[in-house]
One Martini backbone bead per residue (centre of mass of N, CA, C, O) as a GRO file, in nm:
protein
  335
    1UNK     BB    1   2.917   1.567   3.219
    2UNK     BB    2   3.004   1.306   3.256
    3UNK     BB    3   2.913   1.230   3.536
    4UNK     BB    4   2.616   1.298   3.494
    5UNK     BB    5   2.601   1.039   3.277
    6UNK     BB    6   2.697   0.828   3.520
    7UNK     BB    7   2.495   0.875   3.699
    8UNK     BB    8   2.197   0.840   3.543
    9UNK     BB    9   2.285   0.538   3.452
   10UNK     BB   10   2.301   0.418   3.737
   11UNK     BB   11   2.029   0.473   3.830
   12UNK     BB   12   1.879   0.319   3.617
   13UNK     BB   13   1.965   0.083   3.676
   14UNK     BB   14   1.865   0.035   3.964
   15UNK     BB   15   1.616   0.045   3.879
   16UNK     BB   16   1.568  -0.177   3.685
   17UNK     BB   17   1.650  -0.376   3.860
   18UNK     BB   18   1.398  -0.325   4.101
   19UNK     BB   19   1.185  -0.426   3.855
   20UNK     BB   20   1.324  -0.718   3.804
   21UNK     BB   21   1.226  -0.815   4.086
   22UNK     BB   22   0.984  -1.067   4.144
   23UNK     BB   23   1.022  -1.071   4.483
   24UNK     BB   24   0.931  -0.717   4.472
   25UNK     BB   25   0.669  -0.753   4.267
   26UNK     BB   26   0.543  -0.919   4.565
   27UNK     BB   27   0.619  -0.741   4.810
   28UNK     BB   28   0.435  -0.512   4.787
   29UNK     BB   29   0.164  -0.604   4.766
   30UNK     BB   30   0.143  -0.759   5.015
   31UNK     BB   31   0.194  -0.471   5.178
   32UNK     BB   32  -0.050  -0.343   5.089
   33UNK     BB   33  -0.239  -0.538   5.216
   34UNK     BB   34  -0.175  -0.497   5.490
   35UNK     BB   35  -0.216  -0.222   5.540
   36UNK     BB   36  -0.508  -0.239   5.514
   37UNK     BB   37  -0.573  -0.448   5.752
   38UNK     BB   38  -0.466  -0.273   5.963
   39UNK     BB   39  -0.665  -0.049   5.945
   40UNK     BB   40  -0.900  -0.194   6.018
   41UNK     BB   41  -0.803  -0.328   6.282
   42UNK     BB   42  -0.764  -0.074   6.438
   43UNK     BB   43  -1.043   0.047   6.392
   44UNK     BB   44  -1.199  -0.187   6.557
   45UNK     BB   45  -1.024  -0.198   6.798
   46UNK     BB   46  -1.104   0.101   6.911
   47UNK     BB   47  -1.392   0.026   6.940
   48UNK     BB   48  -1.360  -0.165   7.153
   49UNK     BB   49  -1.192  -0.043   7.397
   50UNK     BB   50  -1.432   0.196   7.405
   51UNK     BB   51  -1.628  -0.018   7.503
   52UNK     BB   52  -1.493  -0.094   7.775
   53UNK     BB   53  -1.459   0.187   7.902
   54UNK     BB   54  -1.781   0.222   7.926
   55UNK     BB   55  -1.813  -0.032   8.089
   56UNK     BB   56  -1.620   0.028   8.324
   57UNK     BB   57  -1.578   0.357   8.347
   58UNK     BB   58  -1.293   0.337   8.275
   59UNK     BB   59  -0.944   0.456   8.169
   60UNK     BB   60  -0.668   0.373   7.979
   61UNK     BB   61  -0.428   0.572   7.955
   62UNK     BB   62  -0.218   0.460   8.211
   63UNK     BB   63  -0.369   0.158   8.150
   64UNK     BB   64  -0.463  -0.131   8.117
   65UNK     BB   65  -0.643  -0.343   8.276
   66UNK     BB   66  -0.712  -0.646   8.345
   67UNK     BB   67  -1.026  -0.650   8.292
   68UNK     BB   68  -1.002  -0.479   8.037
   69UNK     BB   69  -0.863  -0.712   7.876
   70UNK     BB   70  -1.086  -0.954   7.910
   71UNK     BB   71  -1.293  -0.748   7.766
   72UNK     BB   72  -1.187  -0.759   7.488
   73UNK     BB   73  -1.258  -1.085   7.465
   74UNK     BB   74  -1.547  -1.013   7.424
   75UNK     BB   75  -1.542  -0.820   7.167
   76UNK     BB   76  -1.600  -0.834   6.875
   77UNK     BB   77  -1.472  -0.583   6.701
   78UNK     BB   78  -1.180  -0.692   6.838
   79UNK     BB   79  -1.164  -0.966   6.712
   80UNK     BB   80  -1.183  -0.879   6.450
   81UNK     BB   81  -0.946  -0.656   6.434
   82UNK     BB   82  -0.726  -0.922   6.527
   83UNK     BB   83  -0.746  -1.070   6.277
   84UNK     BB   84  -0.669  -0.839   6.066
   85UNK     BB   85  -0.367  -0.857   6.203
   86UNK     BB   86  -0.314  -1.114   6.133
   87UNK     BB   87  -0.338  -1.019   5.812
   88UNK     BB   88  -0.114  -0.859   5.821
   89UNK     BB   89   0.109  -1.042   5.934
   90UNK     BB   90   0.145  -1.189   5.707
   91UNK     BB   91   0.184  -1.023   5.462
   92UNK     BB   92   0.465  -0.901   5.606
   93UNK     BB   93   0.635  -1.153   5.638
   94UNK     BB   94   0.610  -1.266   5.327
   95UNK     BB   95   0.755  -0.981   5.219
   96UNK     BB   96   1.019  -1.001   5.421
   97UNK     BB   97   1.101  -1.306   5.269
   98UNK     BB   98   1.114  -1.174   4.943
   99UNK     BB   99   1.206  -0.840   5.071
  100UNK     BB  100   1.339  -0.580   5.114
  101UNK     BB  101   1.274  -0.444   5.402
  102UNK     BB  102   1.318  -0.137   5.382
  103UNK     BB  103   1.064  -0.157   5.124
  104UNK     BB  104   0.823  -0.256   5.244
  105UNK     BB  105   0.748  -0.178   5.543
  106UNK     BB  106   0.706   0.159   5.471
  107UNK     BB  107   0.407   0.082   5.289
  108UNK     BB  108   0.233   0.134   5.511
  109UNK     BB  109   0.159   0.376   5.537
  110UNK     BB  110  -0.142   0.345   5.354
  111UNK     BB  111  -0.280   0.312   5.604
  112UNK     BB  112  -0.303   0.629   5.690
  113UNK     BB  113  -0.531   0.679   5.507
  114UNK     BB  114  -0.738   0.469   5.506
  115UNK     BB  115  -0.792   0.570   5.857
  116UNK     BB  116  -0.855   0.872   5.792
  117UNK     BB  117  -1.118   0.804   5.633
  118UNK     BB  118  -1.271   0.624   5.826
  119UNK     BB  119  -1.286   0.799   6.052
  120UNK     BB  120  -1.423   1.045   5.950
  121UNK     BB  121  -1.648   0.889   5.911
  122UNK     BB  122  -1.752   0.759   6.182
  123UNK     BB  123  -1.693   1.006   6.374
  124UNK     BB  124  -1.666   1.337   6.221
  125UNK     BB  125  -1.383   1.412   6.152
  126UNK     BB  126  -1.276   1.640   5.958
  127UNK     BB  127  -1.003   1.715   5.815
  128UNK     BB  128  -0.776   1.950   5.851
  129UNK     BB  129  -0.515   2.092   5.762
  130UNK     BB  130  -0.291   2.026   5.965
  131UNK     BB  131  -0.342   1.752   5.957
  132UNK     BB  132  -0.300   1.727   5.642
  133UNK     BB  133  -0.007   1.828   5.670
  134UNK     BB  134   0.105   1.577   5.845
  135UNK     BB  135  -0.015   1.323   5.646
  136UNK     BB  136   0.226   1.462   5.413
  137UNK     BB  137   0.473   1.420   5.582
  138UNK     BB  138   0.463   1.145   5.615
  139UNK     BB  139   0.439   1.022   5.332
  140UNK     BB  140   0.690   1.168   5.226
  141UNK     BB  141   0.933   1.077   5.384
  142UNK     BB  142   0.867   0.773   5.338
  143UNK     BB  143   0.855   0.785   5.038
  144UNK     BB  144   1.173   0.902   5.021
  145UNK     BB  145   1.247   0.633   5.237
  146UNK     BB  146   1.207   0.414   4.988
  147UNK     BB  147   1.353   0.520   4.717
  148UNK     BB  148   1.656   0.546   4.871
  149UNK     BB  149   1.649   0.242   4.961
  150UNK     BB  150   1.600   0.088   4.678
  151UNK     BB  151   1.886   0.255   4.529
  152UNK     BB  152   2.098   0.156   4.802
  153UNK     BB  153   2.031  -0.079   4.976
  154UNK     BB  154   2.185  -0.351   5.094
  155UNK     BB  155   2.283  -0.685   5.133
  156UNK     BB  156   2.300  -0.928   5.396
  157UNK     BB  157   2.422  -1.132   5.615
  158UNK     BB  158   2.360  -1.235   5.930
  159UNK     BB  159   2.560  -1.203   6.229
  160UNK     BB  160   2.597  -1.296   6.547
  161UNK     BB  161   2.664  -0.991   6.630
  162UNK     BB  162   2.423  -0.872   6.528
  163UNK     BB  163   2.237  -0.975   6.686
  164UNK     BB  164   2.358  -0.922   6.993
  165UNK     BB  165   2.313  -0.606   6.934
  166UNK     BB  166   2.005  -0.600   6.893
  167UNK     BB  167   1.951  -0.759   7.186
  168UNK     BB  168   2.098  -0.530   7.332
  169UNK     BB  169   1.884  -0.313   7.273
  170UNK     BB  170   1.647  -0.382   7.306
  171UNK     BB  171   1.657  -0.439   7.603
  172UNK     BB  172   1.709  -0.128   7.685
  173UNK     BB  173   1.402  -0.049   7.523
  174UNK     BB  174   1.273  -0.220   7.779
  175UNK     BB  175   1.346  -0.048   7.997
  176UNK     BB  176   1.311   0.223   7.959
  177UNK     BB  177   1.010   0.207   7.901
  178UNK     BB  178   0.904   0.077   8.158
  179UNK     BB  179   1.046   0.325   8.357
  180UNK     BB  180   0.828   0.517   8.214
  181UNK     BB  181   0.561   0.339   8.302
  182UNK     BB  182   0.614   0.299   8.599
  183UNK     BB  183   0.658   0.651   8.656
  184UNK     BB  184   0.475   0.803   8.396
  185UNK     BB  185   0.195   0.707   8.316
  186UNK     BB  186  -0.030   0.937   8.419
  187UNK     BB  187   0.121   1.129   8.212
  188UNK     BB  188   0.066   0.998   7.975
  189UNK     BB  189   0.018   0.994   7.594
  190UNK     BB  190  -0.051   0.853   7.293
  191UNK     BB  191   0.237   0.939   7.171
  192UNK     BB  192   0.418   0.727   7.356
  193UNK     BB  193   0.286   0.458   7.295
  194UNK     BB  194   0.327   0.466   6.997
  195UNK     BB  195   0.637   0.508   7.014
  196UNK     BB  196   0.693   0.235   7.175
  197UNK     BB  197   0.568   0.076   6.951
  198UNK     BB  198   0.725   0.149   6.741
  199UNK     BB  199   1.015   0.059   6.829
  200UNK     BB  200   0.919  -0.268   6.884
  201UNK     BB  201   0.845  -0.310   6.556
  202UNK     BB  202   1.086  -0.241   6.442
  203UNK     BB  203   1.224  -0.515   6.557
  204UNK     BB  204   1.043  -0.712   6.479
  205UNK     BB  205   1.127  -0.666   6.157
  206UNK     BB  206   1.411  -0.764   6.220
  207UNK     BB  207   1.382  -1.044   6.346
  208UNK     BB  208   1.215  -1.166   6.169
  209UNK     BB  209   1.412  -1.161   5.912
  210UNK     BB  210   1.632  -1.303   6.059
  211UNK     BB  211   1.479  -1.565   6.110
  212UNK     BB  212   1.408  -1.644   5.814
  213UNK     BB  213   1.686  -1.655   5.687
  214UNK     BB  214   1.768  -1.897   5.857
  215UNK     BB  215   1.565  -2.081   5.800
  216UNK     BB  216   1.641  -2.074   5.461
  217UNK     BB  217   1.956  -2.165   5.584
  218UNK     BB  218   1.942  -2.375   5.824
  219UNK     BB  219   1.991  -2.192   6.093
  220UNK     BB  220   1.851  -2.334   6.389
  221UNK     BB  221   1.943  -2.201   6.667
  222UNK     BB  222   2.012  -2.082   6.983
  223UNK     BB  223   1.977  -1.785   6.864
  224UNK     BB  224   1.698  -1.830   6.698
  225UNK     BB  225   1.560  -1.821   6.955
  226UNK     BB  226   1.582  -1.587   7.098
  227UNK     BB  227   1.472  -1.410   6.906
  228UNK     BB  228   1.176  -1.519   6.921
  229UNK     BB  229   1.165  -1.413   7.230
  230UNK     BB  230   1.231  -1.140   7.150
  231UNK     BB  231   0.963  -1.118   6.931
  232UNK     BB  232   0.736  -1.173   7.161
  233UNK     BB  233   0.792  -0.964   7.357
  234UNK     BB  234   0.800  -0.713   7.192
  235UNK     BB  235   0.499  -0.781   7.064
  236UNK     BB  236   0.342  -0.748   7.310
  237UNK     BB  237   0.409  -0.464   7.463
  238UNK     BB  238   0.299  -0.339   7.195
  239UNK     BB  239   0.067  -0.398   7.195
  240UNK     BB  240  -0.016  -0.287   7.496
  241UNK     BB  241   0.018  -0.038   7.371
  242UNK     BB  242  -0.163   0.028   7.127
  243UNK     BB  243  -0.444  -0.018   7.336
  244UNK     BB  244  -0.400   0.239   7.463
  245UNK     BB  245  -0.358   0.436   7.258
  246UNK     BB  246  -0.678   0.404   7.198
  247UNK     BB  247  -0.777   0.522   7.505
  248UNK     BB  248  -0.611   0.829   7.380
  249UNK     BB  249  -0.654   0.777   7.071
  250UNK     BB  250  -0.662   0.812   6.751
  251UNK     BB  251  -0.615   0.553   6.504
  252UNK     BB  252  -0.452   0.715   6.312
  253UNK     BB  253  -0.224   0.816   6.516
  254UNK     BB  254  -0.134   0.530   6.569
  255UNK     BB  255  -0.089   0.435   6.278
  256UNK     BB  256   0.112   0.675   6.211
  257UNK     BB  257   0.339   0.611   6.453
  258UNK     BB  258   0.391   0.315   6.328
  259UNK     BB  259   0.432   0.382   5.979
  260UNK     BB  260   0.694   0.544   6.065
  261UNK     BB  261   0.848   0.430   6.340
  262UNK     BB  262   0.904   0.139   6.251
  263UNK     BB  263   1.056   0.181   5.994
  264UNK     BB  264   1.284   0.376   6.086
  265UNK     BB  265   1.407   0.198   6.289
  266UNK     BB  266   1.501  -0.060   6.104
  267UNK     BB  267   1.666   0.099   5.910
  268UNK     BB  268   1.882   0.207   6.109
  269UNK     BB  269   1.979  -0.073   6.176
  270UNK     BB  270   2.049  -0.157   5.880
  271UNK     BB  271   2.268   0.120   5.890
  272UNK     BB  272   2.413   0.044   6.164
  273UNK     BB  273   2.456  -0.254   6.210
  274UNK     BB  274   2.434  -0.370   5.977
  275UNK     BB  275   2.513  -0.252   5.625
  276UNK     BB  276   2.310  -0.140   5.418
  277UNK     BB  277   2.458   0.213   5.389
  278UNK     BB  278   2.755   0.142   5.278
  279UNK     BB  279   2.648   0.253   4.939
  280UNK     BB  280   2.607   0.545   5.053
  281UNK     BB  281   2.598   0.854   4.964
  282UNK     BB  282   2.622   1.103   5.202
  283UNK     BB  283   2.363   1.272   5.048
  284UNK     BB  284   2.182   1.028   5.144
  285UNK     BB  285   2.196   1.057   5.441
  286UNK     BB  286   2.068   1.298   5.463
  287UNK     BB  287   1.816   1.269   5.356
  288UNK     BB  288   1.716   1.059   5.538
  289UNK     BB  289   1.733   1.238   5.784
  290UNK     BB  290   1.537   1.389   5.687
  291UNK     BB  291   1.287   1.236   5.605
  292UNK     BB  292   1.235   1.161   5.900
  293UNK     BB  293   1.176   1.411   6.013
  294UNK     BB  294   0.898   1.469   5.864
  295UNK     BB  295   0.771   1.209   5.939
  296UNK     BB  296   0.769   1.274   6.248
  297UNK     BB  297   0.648   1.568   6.263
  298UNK     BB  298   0.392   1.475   6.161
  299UNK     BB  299   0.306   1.289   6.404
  300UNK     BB  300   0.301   1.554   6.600
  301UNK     BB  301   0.096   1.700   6.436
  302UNK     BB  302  -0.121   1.513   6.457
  303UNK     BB  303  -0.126   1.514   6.775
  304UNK     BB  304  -0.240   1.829   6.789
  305UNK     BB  305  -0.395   1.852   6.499
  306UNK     BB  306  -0.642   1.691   6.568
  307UNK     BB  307  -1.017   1.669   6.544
  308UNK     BB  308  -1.025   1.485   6.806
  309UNK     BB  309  -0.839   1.597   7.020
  310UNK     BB  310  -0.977   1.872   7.025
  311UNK     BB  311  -1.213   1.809   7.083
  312UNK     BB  312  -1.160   1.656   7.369
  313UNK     BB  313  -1.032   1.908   7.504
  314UNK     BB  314  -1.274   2.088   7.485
  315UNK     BB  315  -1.437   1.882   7.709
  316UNK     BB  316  -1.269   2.002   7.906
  317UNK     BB  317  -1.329   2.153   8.249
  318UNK     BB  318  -1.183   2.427   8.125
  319UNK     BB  319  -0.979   2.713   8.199
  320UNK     BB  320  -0.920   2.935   7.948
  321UNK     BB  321  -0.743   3.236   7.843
  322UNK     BB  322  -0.959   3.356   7.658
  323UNK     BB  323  -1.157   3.317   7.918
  324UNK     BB  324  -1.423   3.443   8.019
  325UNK     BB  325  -1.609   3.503   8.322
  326UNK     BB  326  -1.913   3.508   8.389
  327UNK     BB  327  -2.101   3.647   8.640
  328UNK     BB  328  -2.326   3.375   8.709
  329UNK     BB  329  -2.026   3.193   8.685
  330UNK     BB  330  -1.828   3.341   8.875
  331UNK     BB  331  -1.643   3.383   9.147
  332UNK     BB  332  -1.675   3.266   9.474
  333UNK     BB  333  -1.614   3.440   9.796
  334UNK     BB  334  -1.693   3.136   9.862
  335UNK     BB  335  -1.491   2.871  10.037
   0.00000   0.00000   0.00000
């Protein structure tokens, strides 16, 4: 009896620590304000996209040509949307600069409402239920790992170990990415190139916070010039997949992949490399991993059952196993 009311004192201490920080209650509104910005902007840019495929006539599942991405610069919709993207990316460093990168970044999420309401509202393709149960357990997932990552946390200084680990990983995962979108690209579709952004925006939102904090600490080394090369050639390539992925999918499930696997990974370098999760009780991890799964399930879950994808699957000339061929329309014995 005494424990659980030493657990229940615990836990509320860390709430009222965690609201009475000034910095974390000016980080969250900016995060949100990111959120809305990504959200229109990702629309903006489909926008775009969709219209350079019809105006060149060729689709970029396999990946944007040259001629696409210039055609890009041309069209007032994505020029638009890459603004509004900017003005994402403002708020959300903002926020990373001034409250812990674990709780405000996860709170992208938000975007995926509201991009959600916009397709809807303009494609025409109303969510269904199964839909709506994908994003239901992405916002779920990260809520429940936005809660736990609040109440357990801890932060420390990056050491130059920690960095080169990180930069260790990261060539990794873009060696891998590189090597499977050069050898299976045409057969890549949309969940792909989401999921090879949520990994690389990642990265970003972890380097980010590693610059910025070097640089509030004066400490502009040579090591801190790498970061930032190596935070723009992720934040390029992860471009690169994201523009794909609309020519591939619908915004709303590009920003679902973002907005998930984004955090996710962010997490994970923090819990894994940093040692954010270090004050976290054994049942604090089963959590996060269960949460994790959750968010992602939703993710893959959109992918399957969004009323846009359905809707294109439908439209491609094939015969399915369900449908009979009419008499005359049936196989001609002329070969």
């Amino acid at each position: 009896m005494q424990y659980g009311a030493e657990y229940v004192t615990g836990v509320t201490d860390q709430l009222v620590g965690v609201f009475e920080n000034p910095a974390l209650l000016l980080g969250i509104p900016l995060a949100l304000a990111g959120a809305v910005f990504m959200s229109l902007g990702a629309q903006y840019q489909h926008r775009g996209v969709e219209k350079v495929e019809k105006l060149t006539g060729t689709e970029g599942t396999a990946g944007l040509s040259a001629a696409q991405l210039k055609g890009l610069l041309t069209r007032p919709s994505w020029i638009l949307g890459t603004l509004m993207l900017g003005f994402a990316v403002v708020c959300q460093l903002s926020a990373i600069a001034i409250a812990p990168l674990i709780v405000v970044q996860p709170l992208g999420a938000v975007a995926l409402v509201i991009t959600t309401l916009l397709n809807a509202r303009i494609s025409g393709h109303t969510p269904t239920r199964q839909s709506l149960i994908a994003i239901g357990a992405c916002i779920g997932g990260i809520f429940l790992f936005v809660c736990l990552a609040a109440l357990y946390a801890t932060e420390r200084p990056i050491s130059n170990n920690d960095l080169f680990m990180i930069l260790t990983i990261l060539l990794l995962v873009i060696i891998v990415l590189g090597a499977c979108w050069l050898i299976l690209r045409h057969r890549m579709r949309a969940l792909f190139y989401v999921t090879g952004a949520g990994i690389l925006y990642g990265f970003v939102a972890t380097l980010a916070k590693a610059v910025i904090s070097r640089i509030q600490a004066s400490n502009f080394d040579w090591l801190t010039v790498v970061c930032v090369i190596a935070l723009i050639a992720a934040a390029v390539v992860g471009a690169y997949f994201v523009q794909t992925a609309y020519s591939s999918g619908p915004p709303d499930l590009v920003i679902a992949g973002l907005t998930v696997i984004d955090p996710i990974v962010a997490v994970l370098i923090g819990a894994l490399v940093l040692g954010e999760a270090s004050a976290a009780p054994p049942w604090v991890l089963v959590l996060f991993g269960v949460a994790g799964a959750i968010a992602v399930w939703g993710v893959f879950g959109l992918a399957r059952y969004h009323p846009q994808v359905i809707s294109h699957s439908q439209e491609l000339d094939i015969q399915r196993g369900s449908e009979k061929p009419s008499p005359e329309n049936g196989p001609s014995n002329d070969q």
